[in-house]
């Protein structure tokens, strides 16, 4: 899949068992390139654990040169239901890896206790040549940029910039593991677009 765009789509109600409202990859491995998810918002009512994901992948997928900004996924409210959702949710077997490279997650947010970036329910995540900036998660429950939701989940990051690499931005449950390789930076990536203009996308203005 190449050159896709999901602009300012507001899915007001996600019912039980609904995942991947903008894109759902659940039957075969796929490569997603040069796609943008802009201002897509999902509010999951009566949610099961994984409902309300903006993008969902449960195969060995590759995301390359993609862009998430102003997206908002997750449950309506807080609690355990819907905490498996996210703006990109990855649910894989223990030997399977999802590669996310040359992608940007900026100014995304959540409904309730959900990761605003990549939420890994299981398996392995590799992120490289990435920018994570201005994402707002519920850090009482999980990190804003990358969260490993199961003890078997693993993530490896290299050549990426985060606002910070502390538990408010990158982390997981007990038993999970995040490995930072070469080229990890923290700070402001100094986007050309003014911060307020980017946030307006999430607000729907």
mmCIF file of C-alpha atoms in Angstrom:
data_model
loop_
_atom_site.group_PDB
_atom_site.id
_atom_site.type_symbol
_atom_site.label_atom_id
_atom_site.label_comp_id
_atom_site.label_asym_id
_atom_site.label_seq_id
_atom_site.Cartn_x
_atom_site.Cartn_y
_atom_site.Cartn_z
ATOM 1 C CA UNK A 1 0.000 0.000 0.000
ATOM 2 C CA UNK A 2 1.503 3.356 -1.005
ATOM 3 C CA UNK A 3 0.607 7.044 -0.912
ATOM 4 C CA UNK A 4 -2.516 6.602 1.200
ATOM 5 C CA UNK A 5 -4.158 9.424 3.121
ATOM 6 C CA UNK A 6 -6.673 9.240 5.970
ATOM 7 C CA UNK A 7 -7.431 12.936 6.595
ATOM 8 C CA UNK A 8 -9.601 14.281 9.407
ATOM 9 C CA UNK A 9 -11.843 11.241 9.701
ATOM 10 C CA UNK A 10 -13.898 11.174 12.888
ATOM 11 C CA UNK A 11 -15.146 7.689 13.745
ATOM 12 C CA UNK A 12 -17.467 8.539 16.580
ATOM 13 C CA UNK A 13 -18.391 5.052 17.739
ATOM 14 C CA UNK A 14 -16.262 1.926 17.685
ATOM 15 C CA UNK A 15 -18.201 -1.079 18.951
ATOM 16 C CA UNK A 16 -16.982 -4.356 20.402
ATOM 17 C CA UNK A 17 -14.356 -6.122 18.291
ATOM 18 C CA UNK A 18 -13.597 -3.137 16.054
ATOM 19 C CA UNK A 19 -9.922 -2.502 15.328
ATOM 20 C CA UNK A 20 -8.014 -0.501 12.729
ATOM 21 C CA UNK A 21 -10.559 2.121 11.829
ATOM 22 C CA UNK A 22 -8.304 3.860 9.311
ATOM 23 C CA UNK A 23 -6.324 0.748 8.320
ATOM 24 C CA UNK A 24 -6.640 -2.868 9.492
ATOM 25 C CA UNK A 25 -3.965 -5.405 8.492
ATOM 26 C CA UNK A 26 -5.147 -8.704 9.924
ATOM 27 C CA UNK A 27 -4.882 -11.395 7.257
ATOM 28 C CA UNK A 28 -1.452 -11.194 5.590
ATOM 29 C CA UNK A 29 1.896 -9.384 5.879
ATOM 30 C CA UNK A 30 1.916 -5.989 4.207
ATOM 31 C CA UNK A 31 4.189 -3.073 3.420
ATOM 32 C CA UNK A 32 2.710 0.380 3.970
ATOM 33 C CA UNK A 33 4.702 3.238 2.447
ATOM 34 C CA UNK A 34 4.259 7.002 2.190
ATOM 35 C CA UNK A 35 0.893 6.994 3.928
ATOM 36 C CA UNK A 36 -0.444 9.745 6.181
ATOM 37 C CA UNK A 37 -2.927 9.528 9.038
ATOM 38 C CA UNK A 38 -3.933 13.092 9.768
ATOM 39 C CA UNK A 39 -6.569 14.162 12.268
ATOM 40 C CA UNK A 40 -8.158 10.697 12.417
ATOM 41 C CA UNK A 41 -10.149 10.274 15.620
ATOM 42 C CA UNK A 42 -11.779 7.187 17.103
ATOM 43 C CA UNK A 43 -13.880 7.020 20.240
ATOM 44 C CA UNK A 44 -14.639 3.443 21.302
ATOM 45 C CA UNK A 45 -17.820 2.887 23.280
ATOM 46 C CA UNK A 46 -18.531 -0.406 25.068
ATOM 47 C CA UNK A 47 -14.954 -1.193 24.134
ATOM 48 C CA UNK A 48 -13.153 -4.461 24.411
ATOM 49 C CA UNK A 49 -9.450 -4.305 25.137
ATOM 50 C CA UNK A 50 -8.260 -3.639 21.583
ATOM 51 C CA UNK A 51 -11.107 -1.510 20.257
ATOM 52 C CA UNK A 52 -10.483 2.003 19.003
ATOM 53 C CA UNK A 53 -7.179 1.542 17.164
ATOM 54 C CA UNK A 54 -6.505 3.963 14.296
ATOM 55 C CA UNK A 55 -4.138 1.509 12.568
ATOM 56 C CA UNK A 56 -4.037 -2.185 13.503
ATOM 57 C CA UNK A 57 -1.481 -4.816 12.430
ATOM 58 C CA UNK A 58 -1.274 -8.442 13.536
ATOM 59 C CA UNK A 59 1.064 -9.692 10.831
ATOM 60 C CA UNK A 60 4.747 -9.025 10.081
ATOM 61 C CA UNK A 61 4.112 -5.618 8.529
ATOM 62 C CA UNK A 62 6.495 -2.857 7.516
ATOM 63 C CA UNK A 63 5.591 0.825 7.814
ATOM 64 C CA UNK A 64 7.977 3.088 5.924
ATOM 65 C CA UNK A 65 7.947 6.853 5.322
ATOM 66 C CA UNK A 66 4.559 7.227 7.006
ATOM 67 C CA UNK A 67 3.192 10.061 9.091
ATOM 68 C CA UNK A 68 0.774 10.213 12.018
ATOM 69 C CA UNK A 69 -0.288 13.643 13.260
ATOM 70 C CA UNK A 70 -3.306 14.882 15.153
ATOM 71 C CA UNK A 71 -4.701 11.361 15.502
ATOM 72 C CA UNK A 72 -6.656 10.317 18.575
ATOM 73 C CA UNK A 73 -7.482 6.694 19.337
ATOM 74 C CA UNK A 74 -8.729 4.707 22.272
ATOM 75 C CA UNK A 75 -11.657 4.123 24.578
ATOM 76 C CA UNK A 76 -14.254 6.561 25.824
ATOM 77 C CA UNK A 77 -12.924 7.081 29.331
ATOM 78 C CA UNK A 78 -10.284 5.199 31.306
ATOM 79 C CA UNK A 79 -9.919 1.737 32.718
ATOM 80 C CA UNK A 80 -8.814 -1.630 31.362
ATOM 81 C CA UNK A 81 -11.151 -1.714 28.368
ATOM 82 C CA UNK A 82 -9.578 -0.230 25.278
ATOM 83 C CA UNK A 83 -6.048 -0.050 26.673
ATOM 84 C CA UNK A 84 -4.914 -2.345 23.877
ATOM 85 C CA UNK A 85 -5.790 0.363 21.365
ATOM 86 C CA UNK A 86 -3.491 3.054 20.011
ATOM 87 C CA UNK A 87 -2.733 5.183 17.008
ATOM 88 C CA UNK A 88 -0.667 2.227 15.755
ATOM 89 C CA UNK A 89 -1.402 -1.061 17.516
ATOM 90 C CA UNK A 90 0.799 -4.092 16.852
ATOM 91 C CA UNK A 91 -0.320 -7.548 18.004
ATOM 92 C CA UNK A 92 2.123 -10.285 16.975
ATOM 93 C CA UNK A 93 3.407 -13.708 17.925
ATOM 94 C CA UNK A 94 6.568 -13.899 19.980
ATOM 95 C CA UNK A 95 8.802 -14.599 16.948
ATOM 96 C CA UNK A 96 7.256 -12.012 14.628
ATOM 97 C CA UNK A 97 8.588 -8.474 14.074
ATOM 98 C CA UNK A 98 6.945 -5.293 12.847
ATOM 99 C CA UNK A 99 9.331 -2.750 11.309
ATOM 100 C CA UNK A 100 8.516 0.952 11.502
ATOM 101 C CA UNK A 101 11.128 3.131 9.830
ATOM 102 C CA UNK A 102 11.479 6.674 8.517
ATOM 103 C CA UNK A 103 8.146 7.530 10.131
ATOM 104 C CA UNK A 104 6.938 10.429 12.251
ATOM 105 C CA UNK A 105 4.487 10.427 15.159
ATOM 106 C CA UNK A 106 3.774 14.029 16.128
ATOM 107 C CA UNK A 107 1.077 15.726 18.226
ATOM 108 C CA UNK A 108 -1.064 12.634 18.608
ATOM 109 C CA UNK A 109 -3.222 12.027 21.661
ATOM 110 C CA UNK A 110 -5.548 9.458 23.191
ATOM 111 C CA UNK A 111 -8.894 8.849 24.814
ATOM 112 C CA UNK A 112 -8.320 7.297 28.206
ATOM 113 C CA UNK A 113 -5.314 5.172 29.096
ATOM 114 C CA UNK A 114 -3.833 4.455 25.691
ATOM 115 C CA UNK A 115 -0.416 4.967 24.106
ATOM 116 C CA UNK A 116 -0.476 7.886 21.668
ATOM 117 C CA UNK A 117 2.241 6.347 19.502
ATOM 118 C CA UNK A 118 2.888 2.613 19.006
ATOM 119 C CA UNK A 119 1.174 0.156 21.362
ATOM 120 C CA UNK A 120 2.731 -3.335 21.215
ATOM 121 C CA UNK A 121 0.382 -6.024 22.505
ATOM 122 C CA UNK A 122 2.817 -8.827 21.687
ATOM 123 C CA UNK A 123 5.779 -9.726 19.518
ATOM 124 C CA UNK A 124 8.663 -7.540 18.443
ATOM 125 C CA UNK A 125 8.846 -3.949 17.274
ATOM 126 C CA UNK A 126 11.795 -2.363 15.489
ATOM 127 C CA UNK A 127 11.782 1.421 15.067
ATOM 128 C CA UNK A 128 14.584 3.268 13.296
ATOM 129 C CA UNK A 129 15.089 6.650 11.685
ATOM 130 C CA UNK A 130 12.048 7.918 13.560
ATOM 131 C CA UNK A 131 10.681 11.114 15.074
ATOM 132 C CA UNK A 132 8.384 11.027 18.102
ATOM 133 C CA UNK A 133 7.352 14.499 19.266
ATOM 134 C CA UNK A 134 4.520 16.154 21.151
ATOM 135 C CA UNK A 135 2.512 12.978 21.694
ATOM 136 C CA UNK A 136 0.278 13.042 24.759
ATOM 137 C CA UNK A 137 -0.509 9.760 26.472
ATOM 138 C CA UNK A 138 -1.905 8.904 29.866
ATOM 139 C CA UNK A 139 1.448 8.392 31.575
ATOM 140 C CA UNK A 140 -0.280 7.205 34.729
ATOM 141 C CA UNK A 141 -0.932 4.003 32.791
ATOM 142 C CA UNK A 142 1.400 3.812 29.802
ATOM 143 C CA UNK A 143 4.058 5.738 27.923
ATOM 144 C CA UNK A 144 3.188 8.306 25.252
ATOM 145 C CA UNK A 145 5.408 7.159 22.358
ATOM 146 C CA UNK A 146 6.083 3.415 22.626
ATOM 147 C CA UNK A 147 4.357 1.084 25.077
ATOM 148 C CA UNK A 148 4.840 -2.674 25.468
ATOM 149 C CA UNK A 149 1.610 -4.034 26.869
ATOM 150 C CA UNK A 150 2.657 -7.644 27.467
ATOM 151 C CA UNK A 151 5.616 -9.164 29.274
ATOM 152 C CA UNK A 152 6.656 -11.000 26.101
ATOM 153 C CA UNK A 153 6.792 -7.831 23.983
ATOM 154 C CA UNK A 154 10.138 -6.464 22.833
ATOM 155 C CA UNK A 155 11.156 -3.230 21.109
ATOM 156 C CA UNK A 156 14.439 -2.046 19.599
ATOM 157 C CA UNK A 157 15.000 1.613 18.670
ATOM 158 C CA UNK A 158 17.866 3.203 16.764
ATOM 159 C CA UNK A 159 18.505 6.530 15.039
ATOM 160 C CA UNK A 160 15.392 8.069 16.516
ATOM 161 C CA UNK A 161 14.521 11.310 18.278
ATOM 162 C CA UNK A 162 12.188 11.380 21.263
ATOM 163 C CA UNK A 163 11.133 14.222 23.536
ATOM 164 C CA UNK A 164 12.637 12.019 26.259
ATOM 165 C CA UNK A 165 13.355 8.322 26.785
ATOM 166 C CA UNK A 166 12.030 8.091 30.332
ATOM 167 C CA UNK A 167 9.004 6.034 31.350
ATOM 168 C CA UNK A 168 6.614 8.830 30.402
ATOM 169 C CA UNK A 169 7.596 8.332 26.755
ATOM 170 C CA UNK A 170 8.941 4.781 26.314
ATOM 171 C CA UNK A 171 8.176 1.799 28.506
ATOM 172 C CA UNK A 172 6.177 -1.312 29.203
ATOM 173 C CA UNK A 173 4.819 -3.735 31.733
ATOM 174 C CA UNK A 174 7.108 -5.813 33.921
ATOM 175 C CA UNK A 175 9.008 -8.388 31.880
ATOM 176 C CA UNK A 176 8.916 -6.463 28.606
ATOM 177 C CA UNK A 177 12.119 -4.946 27.232
ATOM 178 C CA UNK A 178 13.111 -1.870 25.219
ATOM 179 C CA UNK A 179 16.603 -1.733 23.729
ATOM 180 C CA UNK A 180 18.112 1.573 22.629
ATOM 181 C CA UNK A 181 20.771 1.253 19.923
ATOM 182 C CA UNK A 182 22.910 3.829 18.164
ATOM 183 C CA UNK A 183 21.720 7.292 17.221
ATOM 184 C CA UNK A 184 19.138 7.972 19.933
ATOM 185 C CA UNK A 185 18.532 11.688 20.488
ATOM 186 C CA UNK A 186 16.199 13.601 22.787
ATOM 187 C CA UNK A 187 14.830 17.101 22.269
ATOM 188 C CA UNK A 188 12.767 19.230 19.934
ATOM 189 C CA UNK A 189 13.033 18.226 16.243
ATOM 190 C CA UNK A 190 12.271 21.844 15.257
ATOM 191 C CA UNK A 191 9.501 21.205 12.772
ATOM 192 C CA UNK A 192 8.823 23.924 10.240
ATOM 193 C CA UNK A 193 5.081 23.862 11.007
ATOM 194 C CA UNK A 194 4.274 25.911 14.132
ATOM 195 C CA UNK A 195 3.272 23.781 17.109
ATOM 196 C CA UNK A 196 -0.105 25.476 17.489
ATOM 197 C CA UNK A 197 -0.996 24.805 13.854
ATOM 198 C CA UNK A 198 -0.197 21.125 14.285
ATOM 199 C CA UNK A 199 -2.279 20.880 17.444
ATOM 200 C CA UNK A 200 -5.203 22.515 15.618
ATOM 201 C CA UNK A 201 -5.333 19.405 13.386
ATOM 202 C CA UNK A 202 -5.976 17.213 16.420
ATOM 203 C CA UNK A 203 -8.614 19.638 17.670
ATOM 204 C CA UNK A 204 -10.347 19.443 14.311
ATOM 205 C CA UNK A 205 -9.999 23.191 13.695
#
